[in-house]
Amino acid sequence: MKNLYSWYRRLSPEQKRVWMVGGGVIILGSAFKFHYFQFSRGMILDGMEKKHLKAKEHLREARNFAKWSENDRKERLPPLTNEQRKQLQSYLDLIAEREFGEKNEN
């Protein structure tokens, strides 16, 4: 530290001024970057929070609609007969075999 101080003392006033200006620019630039980062981070987090709240609300609405839709469908359609269940299962087996190459052995 003593060498640094002695080096600074030997500089002319013009050189000291240049070093002071350079140091000030570095310090002010660093302070600006820090505050800009904090500001940007705050804006991003606020935006993400708003987006998350909207998504939660949309999910809640979608779930409510799914429940309503299921209840509505159950009220409108009569239950399947045993024959219809067999036909539906054979159709689903056929589709699964065609799509996935798997045959259900139920």
PDB file of C-alpha atoms in Angstrom:
ATOM      1  CA  MET A   1       0.000   0.000   0.000  1.00  0.00           C
ATOM      2  CA  LYS A   2       2.935   2.304   0.742  1.00  0.00           C
ATOM      3  CA  ASN A   3       4.275   1.843  -2.798  1.00  0.00           C
ATOM      4  CA  LEU A   4       0.881   2.721  -4.250  1.00  0.00           C
ATOM      5  CA  TYR A   5       0.652   5.880  -2.160  1.00  0.00           C
ATOM      6  CA  SER A   6       4.179   6.964  -3.039  1.00  0.00           C
ATOM      7  CA  TRP A   7       3.468   6.310  -6.712  1.00  0.00           C
ATOM      8  CA  TYR A   8       0.358   8.499  -6.522  1.00  0.00           C
ATOM      9  CA  ARG A   9       2.230  11.296  -4.733  1.00  0.00           C
ATOM     10  CA  ARG A  10       4.825  11.466  -7.510  1.00  0.00           C
ATOM     11  CA  LEU A  11       2.166  12.141 -10.190  1.00  0.00           C
ATOM     12  CA  SER A  12       1.666  15.640 -11.509  1.00  0.00           C
ATOM     13  CA  PRO A  13      -1.660  17.401 -10.749  1.00  0.00           C
ATOM     14  CA  GLU A  14      -2.844  16.765 -14.325  1.00  0.00           C
ATOM     15  CA  GLN A  15      -2.089  13.035 -14.040  1.00  0.00           C
ATOM     16  CA  LYS A  16      -3.829  12.884 -10.666  1.00  0.00           C
ATOM     17  CA  ARG A  17      -6.885  14.533 -12.196  1.00  0.00           C
ATOM     18  CA  VAL A  18      -6.931  11.997 -15.048  1.00  0.00           C
ATOM     19  CA  TRP A  19      -6.699   9.114 -12.542  1.00  0.00           C
ATOM     20  CA  MET A  20      -9.446  10.657 -10.421  1.00  0.00           C
ATOM     21  CA  VAL A  21     -11.721  11.066 -13.444  1.00  0.00           C
ATOM     22  CA  GLY A  22     -11.025   7.463 -14.549  1.00  0.00           C
ATOM     23  CA  GLY A  23     -11.695   6.152 -11.053  1.00  0.00           C
ATOM     24  CA  GLY A  24     -14.878   8.202 -10.829  1.00  0.00           C
ATOM     25  CA  VAL A  25     -16.093   6.852 -14.171  1.00  0.00           C
ATOM     26  CA  ILE A  26     -15.479   3.270 -13.023  1.00  0.00           C
ATOM     27  CA  ILE A  27     -17.215   3.825  -9.681  1.00  0.00           C
ATOM     28  CA  LEU A  28     -20.192   5.644 -11.220  1.00  0.00           C
ATOM     29  CA  GLY A  29     -20.479   3.020 -13.983  1.00  0.00           C
ATOM     30  CA  SER A  30     -20.481   0.222 -11.431  1.00  0.00           C
ATOM     31  CA  ALA A  31     -23.093   1.997  -9.311  1.00  0.00           C
ATOM     32  CA  PHE A  32     -25.255   2.590 -12.385  1.00  0.00           C
ATOM     33  CA  LYS A  33     -25.001  -1.071 -13.438  1.00  0.00           C
ATOM     34  CA  PHE A  34     -25.937  -2.225  -9.938  1.00  0.00           C
ATOM     35  CA  HIS A  35     -29.000   0.004  -9.721  1.00  0.00           C
ATOM     36  CA  TYR A  36     -30.054  -0.781 -13.298  1.00  0.00           C
ATOM     37  CA  PHE A  37     -29.804  -4.500 -12.522  1.00  0.00           C
ATOM     38  CA  GLN A  38     -31.918  -4.091  -9.389  1.00  0.00           C
ATOM     39  CA  PHE A  39     -34.518  -2.055 -11.303  1.00  0.00           C
ATOM     40  CA  SER A  40     -34.654  -4.558 -14.192  1.00  0.00           C
ATOM     41  CA  ARG A  41     -34.874  -7.479 -11.805  1.00  0.00           C
ATOM     42  CA  GLY A  42     -37.792  -5.843  -9.997  1.00  0.00           C
ATOM     43  CA  MET A  43     -39.657  -5.251 -13.250  1.00  0.00           C
ATOM     44  CA  ILE A  44     -39.085  -8.819 -14.415  1.00  0.00           C
ATOM     45  CA  LEU A  45     -40.262 -10.278 -11.105  1.00  0.00           C
ATOM     46  CA  ASP A  46     -43.367  -8.072 -11.096  1.00  0.00           C
ATOM     47  CA  GLY A  47     -44.187  -9.157 -14.644  1.00  0.00           C
ATOM     48  CA  MET A  48     -43.671 -12.802 -13.800  1.00  0.00           C
ATOM     49  CA  GLU A  49     -45.889 -12.503 -10.724  1.00  0.00           C
ATOM     50  CA  LYS A  50     -48.703 -10.914 -12.754  1.00  0.00           C
ATOM     51  CA  LYS A  51     -48.356 -13.596 -15.420  1.00  0.00           C
ATOM     52  CA  HIS A  52     -48.420 -16.334 -12.772  1.00  0.00           C
ATOM     53  CA  LEU A  53     -51.572 -14.925 -11.161  1.00  0.00           C
ATOM     54  CA  LYS A  54     -53.281 -14.757 -14.563  1.00  0.00           C
ATOM     55  CA  ALA A  55     -52.266 -18.340 -15.307  1.00  0.00           C
ATOM     56  CA  LYS A  56     -53.593 -19.547 -11.958  1.00  0.00           C
ATOM     57  CA  GLU A  57     -56.901 -17.800 -12.595  1.00  0.00           C
ATOM     58  CA  HIS A  58     -57.109 -19.302 -16.084  1.00  0.00           C
ATOM     59  CA  LEU A  59     -56.343 -22.771 -14.681  1.00  0.00           C
ATOM     60  CA  ARG A  60     -59.056 -22.368 -12.052  1.00  0.00           C
ATOM     61  CA  GLU A  61     -61.549 -21.351 -14.741  1.00  0.00           C
ATOM     62  CA  ALA A  62     -60.528 -24.295 -16.936  1.00  0.00           C
ATOM     63  CA  ARG A  63     -60.977 -26.742 -14.066  1.00  0.00           C
ATOM     64  CA  ASN A  64     -64.386 -25.290 -13.227  1.00  0.00           C
ATOM     65  CA  PHE A  65     -65.408 -25.589 -16.873  1.00  0.00           C
ATOM     66  CA  ALA A  66     -64.165 -29.184 -17.008  1.00  0.00           C
ATOM     67  CA  LYS A  67     -66.262 -30.080 -13.948  1.00  0.00           C
ATOM     68  CA  TRP A  68     -69.309 -28.340 -15.384  1.00  0.00           C
ATOM     69  CA  SER A  69     -68.775 -30.016 -18.741  1.00  0.00           C
ATOM     70  CA  GLU A  70     -68.448 -33.454 -17.157  1.00  0.00           C
ATOM     71  CA  ASN A  71     -71.626 -32.974 -15.116  1.00  0.00           C
ATOM     72  CA  ASP A  72     -73.485 -31.651 -18.141  1.00  0.00           C
ATOM     73  CA  ARG A  73     -72.355 -34.588 -20.264  1.00  0.00           C
ATOM     74  CA  LYS A  74     -73.419 -37.074 -17.576  1.00  0.00           C
ATOM     75  CA  GLU A  75     -76.852 -35.454 -17.279  1.00  0.00           C
ATOM     76  CA  ARG A  76     -77.512 -35.438 -21.020  1.00  0.00           C
ATOM     77  CA  LEU A  77     -76.353 -38.923 -21.977  1.00  0.00           C
ATOM     78  CA  PRO A  78     -77.792 -42.179 -20.708  1.00  0.00           C
ATOM     79  CA  PRO A  79     -75.281 -44.663 -19.269  1.00  0.00           C
ATOM     80  CA  LEU A  80     -73.720 -47.179 -21.662  1.00  0.00           C
ATOM     81  CA  THR A  81     -75.177 -50.631 -21.938  1.00  0.00           C
ATOM     82  CA  ASN A  82     -72.927 -53.689 -21.583  1.00  0.00           C
ATOM     83  CA  GLU A  83     -72.975 -54.188 -25.347  1.00  0.00           C
ATOM     84  CA  GLN A  84     -71.969 -50.574 -25.948  1.00  0.00           C
ATOM     85  CA  ARG A  85     -69.143 -50.909 -23.412  1.00  0.00           C
ATOM     86  CA  LYS A  86     -67.801 -53.979 -25.263  1.00  0.00           C
ATOM     87  CA  GLN A  87     -67.996 -52.172 -28.594  1.00  0.00           C
ATOM     88  CA  LEU A  88     -66.245 -49.119 -27.176  1.00  0.00           C
ATOM     89  CA  GLN A  89     -63.493 -51.237 -25.629  1.00  0.00           C
ATOM     90  CA  SER A  90     -62.908 -53.147 -28.881  1.00  0.00           C
ATOM     91  CA  TYR A  91     -62.713 -49.821 -30.754  1.00  0.00           C
ATOM     92  CA  LEU A  92     -60.200 -48.441 -28.253  1.00  0.00           C
ATOM     93  CA  ASP A  93     -58.145 -51.650 -28.501  1.00  0.00           C
ATOM     94  CA  LEU A  94     -58.127 -51.349 -32.285  1.00  0.00           C
ATOM     95  CA  ILE A  95     -56.968 -47.725 -32.135  1.00  0.00           C
ATOM     96  CA  ALA A  96     -54.277 -48.532 -29.543  1.00  0.00           C
ATOM     97  CA  GLU A  97     -52.991 -51.394 -31.656  1.00  0.00           C
ATOM     98  CA  ARG A  98     -52.855 -49.213 -34.752  1.00  0.00           C
ATOM     99  CA  GLU A  99     -51.232 -46.225 -32.981  1.00  0.00           C
ATOM    100  CA  PHE A 100     -48.905 -47.937 -30.526  1.00  0.00           C
ATOM    101  CA  GLY A 101     -48.615 -51.512 -31.756  1.00  0.00           C
ATOM    102  CA  GLU A 102     -49.999 -52.796 -28.472  1.00  0.00           C
ATOM    103  CA  LYS A 103     -52.946 -55.105 -28.013  1.00  0.00           C
ATOM    104  CA  ASN A 104     -54.891 -55.029 -24.762  1.00  0.00           C
ATOM    105  CA  GLU A 105     -55.556 -58.570 -23.529  1.00  0.00           C
ATOM    106  CA  ASN A 106     -58.576 -57.816 -21.274  1.00  0.00           C
TER     107      ASN A 106
END
